[in-house]
Coordinates of C-alpha atoms in Angstrom, one line a residue:
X10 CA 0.0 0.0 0.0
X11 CA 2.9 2.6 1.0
X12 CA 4.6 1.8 -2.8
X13 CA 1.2 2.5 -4.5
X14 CA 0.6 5.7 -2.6
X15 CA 3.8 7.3 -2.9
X16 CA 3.5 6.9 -6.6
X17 CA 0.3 8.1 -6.6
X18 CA 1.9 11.0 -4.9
X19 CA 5.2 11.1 -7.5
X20 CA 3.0 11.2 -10.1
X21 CA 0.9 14.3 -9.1
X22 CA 4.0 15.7 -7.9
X23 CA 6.3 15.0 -11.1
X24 CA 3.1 16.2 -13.7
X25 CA 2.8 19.7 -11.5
X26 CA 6.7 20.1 -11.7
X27 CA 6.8 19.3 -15.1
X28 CA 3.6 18.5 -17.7
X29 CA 5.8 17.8 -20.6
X30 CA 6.8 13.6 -20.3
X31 CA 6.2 10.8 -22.5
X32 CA 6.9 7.1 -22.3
X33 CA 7.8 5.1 -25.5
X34 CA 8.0 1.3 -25.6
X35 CA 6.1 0.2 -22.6
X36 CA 4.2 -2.6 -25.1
X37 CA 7.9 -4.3 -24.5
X38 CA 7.2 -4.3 -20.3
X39 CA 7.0 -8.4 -19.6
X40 CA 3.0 -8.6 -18.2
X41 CA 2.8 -12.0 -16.8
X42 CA 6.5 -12.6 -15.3
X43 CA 9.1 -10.3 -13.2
X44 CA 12.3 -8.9 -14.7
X45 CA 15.4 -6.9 -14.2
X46 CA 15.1 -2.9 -15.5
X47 CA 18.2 -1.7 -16.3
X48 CA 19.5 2.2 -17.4
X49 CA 22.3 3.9 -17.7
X50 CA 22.5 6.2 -14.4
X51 CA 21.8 9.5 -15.3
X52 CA 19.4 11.6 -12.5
X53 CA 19.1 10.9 -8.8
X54 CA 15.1 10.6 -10.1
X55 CA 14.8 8.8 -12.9
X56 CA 14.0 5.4 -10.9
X57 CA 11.0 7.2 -9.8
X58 CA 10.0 7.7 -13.9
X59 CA 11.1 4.2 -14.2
X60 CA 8.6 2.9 -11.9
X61 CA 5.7 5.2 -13.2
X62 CA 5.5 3.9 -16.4
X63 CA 6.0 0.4 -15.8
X64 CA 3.2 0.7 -13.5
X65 CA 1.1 -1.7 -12.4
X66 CA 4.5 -3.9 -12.3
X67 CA 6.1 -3.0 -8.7
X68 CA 10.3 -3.1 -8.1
X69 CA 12.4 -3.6 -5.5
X70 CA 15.1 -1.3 -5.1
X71 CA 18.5 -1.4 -3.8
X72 CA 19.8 1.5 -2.0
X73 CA 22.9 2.9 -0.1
X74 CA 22.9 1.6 3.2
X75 CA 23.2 5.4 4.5
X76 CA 19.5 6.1 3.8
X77 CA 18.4 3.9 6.0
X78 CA 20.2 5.5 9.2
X79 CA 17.1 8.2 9.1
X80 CA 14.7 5.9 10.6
X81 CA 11.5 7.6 9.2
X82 CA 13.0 7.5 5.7
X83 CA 14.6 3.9 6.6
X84 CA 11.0 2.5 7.5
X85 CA 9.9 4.1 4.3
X86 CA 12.3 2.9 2.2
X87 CA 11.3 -0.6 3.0
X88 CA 7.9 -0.6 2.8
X89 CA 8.6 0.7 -0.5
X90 CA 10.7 -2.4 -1.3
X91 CA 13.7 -0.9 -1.4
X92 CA 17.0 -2.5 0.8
X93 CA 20.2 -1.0 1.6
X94 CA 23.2 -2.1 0.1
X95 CA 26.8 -1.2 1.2
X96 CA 28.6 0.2 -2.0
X97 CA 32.3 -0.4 -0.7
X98 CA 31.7 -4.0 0.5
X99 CA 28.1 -4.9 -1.1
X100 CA 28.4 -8.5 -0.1
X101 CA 26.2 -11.7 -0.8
X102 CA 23.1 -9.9 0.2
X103 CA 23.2 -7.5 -2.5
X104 CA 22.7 -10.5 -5.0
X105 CA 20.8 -13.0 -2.9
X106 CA 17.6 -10.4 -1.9
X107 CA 17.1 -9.4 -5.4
X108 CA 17.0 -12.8 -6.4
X109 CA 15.0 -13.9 -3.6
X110 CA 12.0 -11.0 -4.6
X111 CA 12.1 -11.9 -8.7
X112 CA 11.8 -15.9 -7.5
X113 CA 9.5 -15.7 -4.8
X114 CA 7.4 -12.2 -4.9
X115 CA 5.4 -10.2 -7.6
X116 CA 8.1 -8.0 -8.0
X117 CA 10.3 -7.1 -10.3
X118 CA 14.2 -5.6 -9.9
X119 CA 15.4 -2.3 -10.7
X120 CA 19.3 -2.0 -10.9
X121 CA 21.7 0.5 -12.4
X122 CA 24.3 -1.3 -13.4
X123 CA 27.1 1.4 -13.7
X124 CA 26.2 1.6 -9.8
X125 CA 26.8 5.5 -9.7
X126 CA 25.3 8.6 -12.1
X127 CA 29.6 9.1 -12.2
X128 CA 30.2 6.6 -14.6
X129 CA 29.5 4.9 -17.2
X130 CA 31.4 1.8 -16.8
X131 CA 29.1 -1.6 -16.5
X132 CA 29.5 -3.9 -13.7
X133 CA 28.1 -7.6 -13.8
X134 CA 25.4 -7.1 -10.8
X135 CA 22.7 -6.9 -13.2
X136 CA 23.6 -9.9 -15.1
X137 CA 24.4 -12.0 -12.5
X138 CA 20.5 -11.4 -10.9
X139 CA 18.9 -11.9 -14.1
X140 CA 20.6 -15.6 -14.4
X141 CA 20.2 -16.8 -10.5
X142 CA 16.6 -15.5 -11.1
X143 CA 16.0 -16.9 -14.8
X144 CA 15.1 -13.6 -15.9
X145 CA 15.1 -11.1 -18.8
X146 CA 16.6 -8.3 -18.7
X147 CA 14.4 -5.1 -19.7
X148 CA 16.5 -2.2 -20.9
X149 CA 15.3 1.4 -20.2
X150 CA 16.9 5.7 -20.8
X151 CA 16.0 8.4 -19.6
X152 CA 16.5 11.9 -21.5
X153 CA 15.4 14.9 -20.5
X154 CA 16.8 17.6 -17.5
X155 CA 19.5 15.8 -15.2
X156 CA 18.9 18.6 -12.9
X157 CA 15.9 18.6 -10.8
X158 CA 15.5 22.8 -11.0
X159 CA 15.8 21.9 -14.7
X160 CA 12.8 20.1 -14.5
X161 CA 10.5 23.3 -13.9
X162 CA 12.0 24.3 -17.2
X163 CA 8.6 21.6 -18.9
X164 CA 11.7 20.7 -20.8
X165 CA 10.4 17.6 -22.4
X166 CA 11.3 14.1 -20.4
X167 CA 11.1 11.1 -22.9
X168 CA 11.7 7.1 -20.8
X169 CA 12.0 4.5 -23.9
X170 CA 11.8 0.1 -22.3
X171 CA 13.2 -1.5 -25.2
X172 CA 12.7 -5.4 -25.7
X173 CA 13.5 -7.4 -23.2
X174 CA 17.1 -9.3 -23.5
X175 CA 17.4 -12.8 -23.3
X176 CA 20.7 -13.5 -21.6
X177 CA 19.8 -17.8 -21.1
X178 CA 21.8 -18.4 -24.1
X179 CA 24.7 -17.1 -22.2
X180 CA 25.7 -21.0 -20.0
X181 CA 28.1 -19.2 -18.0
X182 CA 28.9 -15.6 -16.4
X183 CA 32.8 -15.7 -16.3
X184 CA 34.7 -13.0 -18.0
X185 CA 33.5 -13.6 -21.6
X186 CA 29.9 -14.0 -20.6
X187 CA 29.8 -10.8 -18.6
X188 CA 31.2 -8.9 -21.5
X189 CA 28.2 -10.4 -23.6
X190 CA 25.4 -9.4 -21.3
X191 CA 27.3 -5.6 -20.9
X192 CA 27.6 -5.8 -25.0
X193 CA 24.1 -6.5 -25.3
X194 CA 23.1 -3.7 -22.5
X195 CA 24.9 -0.9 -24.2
X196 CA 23.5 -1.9 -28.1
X197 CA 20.3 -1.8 -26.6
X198 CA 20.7 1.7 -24.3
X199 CA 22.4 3.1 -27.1
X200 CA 19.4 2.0 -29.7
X201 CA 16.7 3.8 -27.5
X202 CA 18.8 6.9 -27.1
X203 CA 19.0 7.2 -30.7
X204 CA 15.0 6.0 -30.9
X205 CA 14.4 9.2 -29.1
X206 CA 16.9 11.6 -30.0
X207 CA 19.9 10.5 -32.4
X208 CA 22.0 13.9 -31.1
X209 CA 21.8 13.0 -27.7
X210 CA 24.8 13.1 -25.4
X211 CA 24.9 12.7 -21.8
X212 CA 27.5 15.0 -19.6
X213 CA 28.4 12.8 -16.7
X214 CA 28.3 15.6 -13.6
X215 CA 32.1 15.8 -12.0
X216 CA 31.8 14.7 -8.4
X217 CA 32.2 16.5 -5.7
X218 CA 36.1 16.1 -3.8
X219 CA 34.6 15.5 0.1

């Protein structure tokens, strides 16, 4: 109930911010079995689009651990599926609880796999929870303001889900069959960026020296 009111509340909150969105590809969204959704990183509030237009399917999410040391935000957070992760020593957990809600729940996974909005480098997390799981994986782009103040601009914001990408072809995730999966991640990102807008090209922001 607390994942289907907050996006009843996104929603509102995203169409008064900005009016001007539009989802392509959602015909591609799997209707009868759960998935991993995968983008390239690009806005802290993309996941939140993400899960809009995918609606009715519901996500669990995987979070840095920090959020969850508010405990009013933590005990939202998991109501709304979502489970803290340590990024400098994820461990099992980060794989197994994923796996354990595509297997055994109605939801579905959303990961990033370049883990950070910093890079663009893909890591095998993604890949790996799509095979324990004996999942496809659904790839998805966001274009459109990566700055939130942008978004009052009604500068338009276009999410493309591209077909779903069979990785049970692939009999083993060592080095080679990681590089697969990642090949076949970045064809299909780099297909629905040029769906939407062939001159695209994302800036990744320079981070911040703490």
């Amino acid at each position: 109930m607390m994942y289907r009111f907050l996006l009843y509340v996104v929603r509102f909150l995203t169409f008064f911010i900005n009016t001007n969105a539009r989802y392509v590809g959602r015909e591609n969204l799997p209707k009868e079995e759960n998935y991993v959704l995968v983008g390239p990183h690009r806005t802290w509030y993309e996941p939140l689009y993400f899960a809009m237009g995918a609606w009715p399917k519901k996500f669990s999410f995987m979070a840095k651990k920090e959020l969850f040391e508010n405990p009013i935000l933590g005990y939202i957070l998991k109501k709304c599926h979502v489970f803290p992760v340590d990024r400098d020593n994820p461990g099992p957990s980060a794989i197994k609880t994923p796996v354990r809600a595509l297997k055994n729940t109605d939801l579905s996974v959303m990961v990033f796999p370049s883990g950070s909005r910093y890079s663009d480098d893909l890591k095998g997390g993604a890949a790996v929870i799509a095979k324990m799981a004996k999942v496809k994986i659904v790839p998805a782009v966001y274009q459109g303001p990566v700055k939130f103040s942008s978004l009052w601009t009604k500068k338009r914001v276009t999410l493309a889900f591209g077909e779903p990408i069979d990785i049970s072809d692939i009999k083993k995730l060592d080095k080679a069959g990681l590089e697969e999966v990642e090949r076949r991640m970045q064809e299909a990102f780099d297909q629905l960026d040029n769906q939407i807008n062939p001159d695209f090209v994302y800036h990744k922001p320079v981070k911040k020296e703490k």
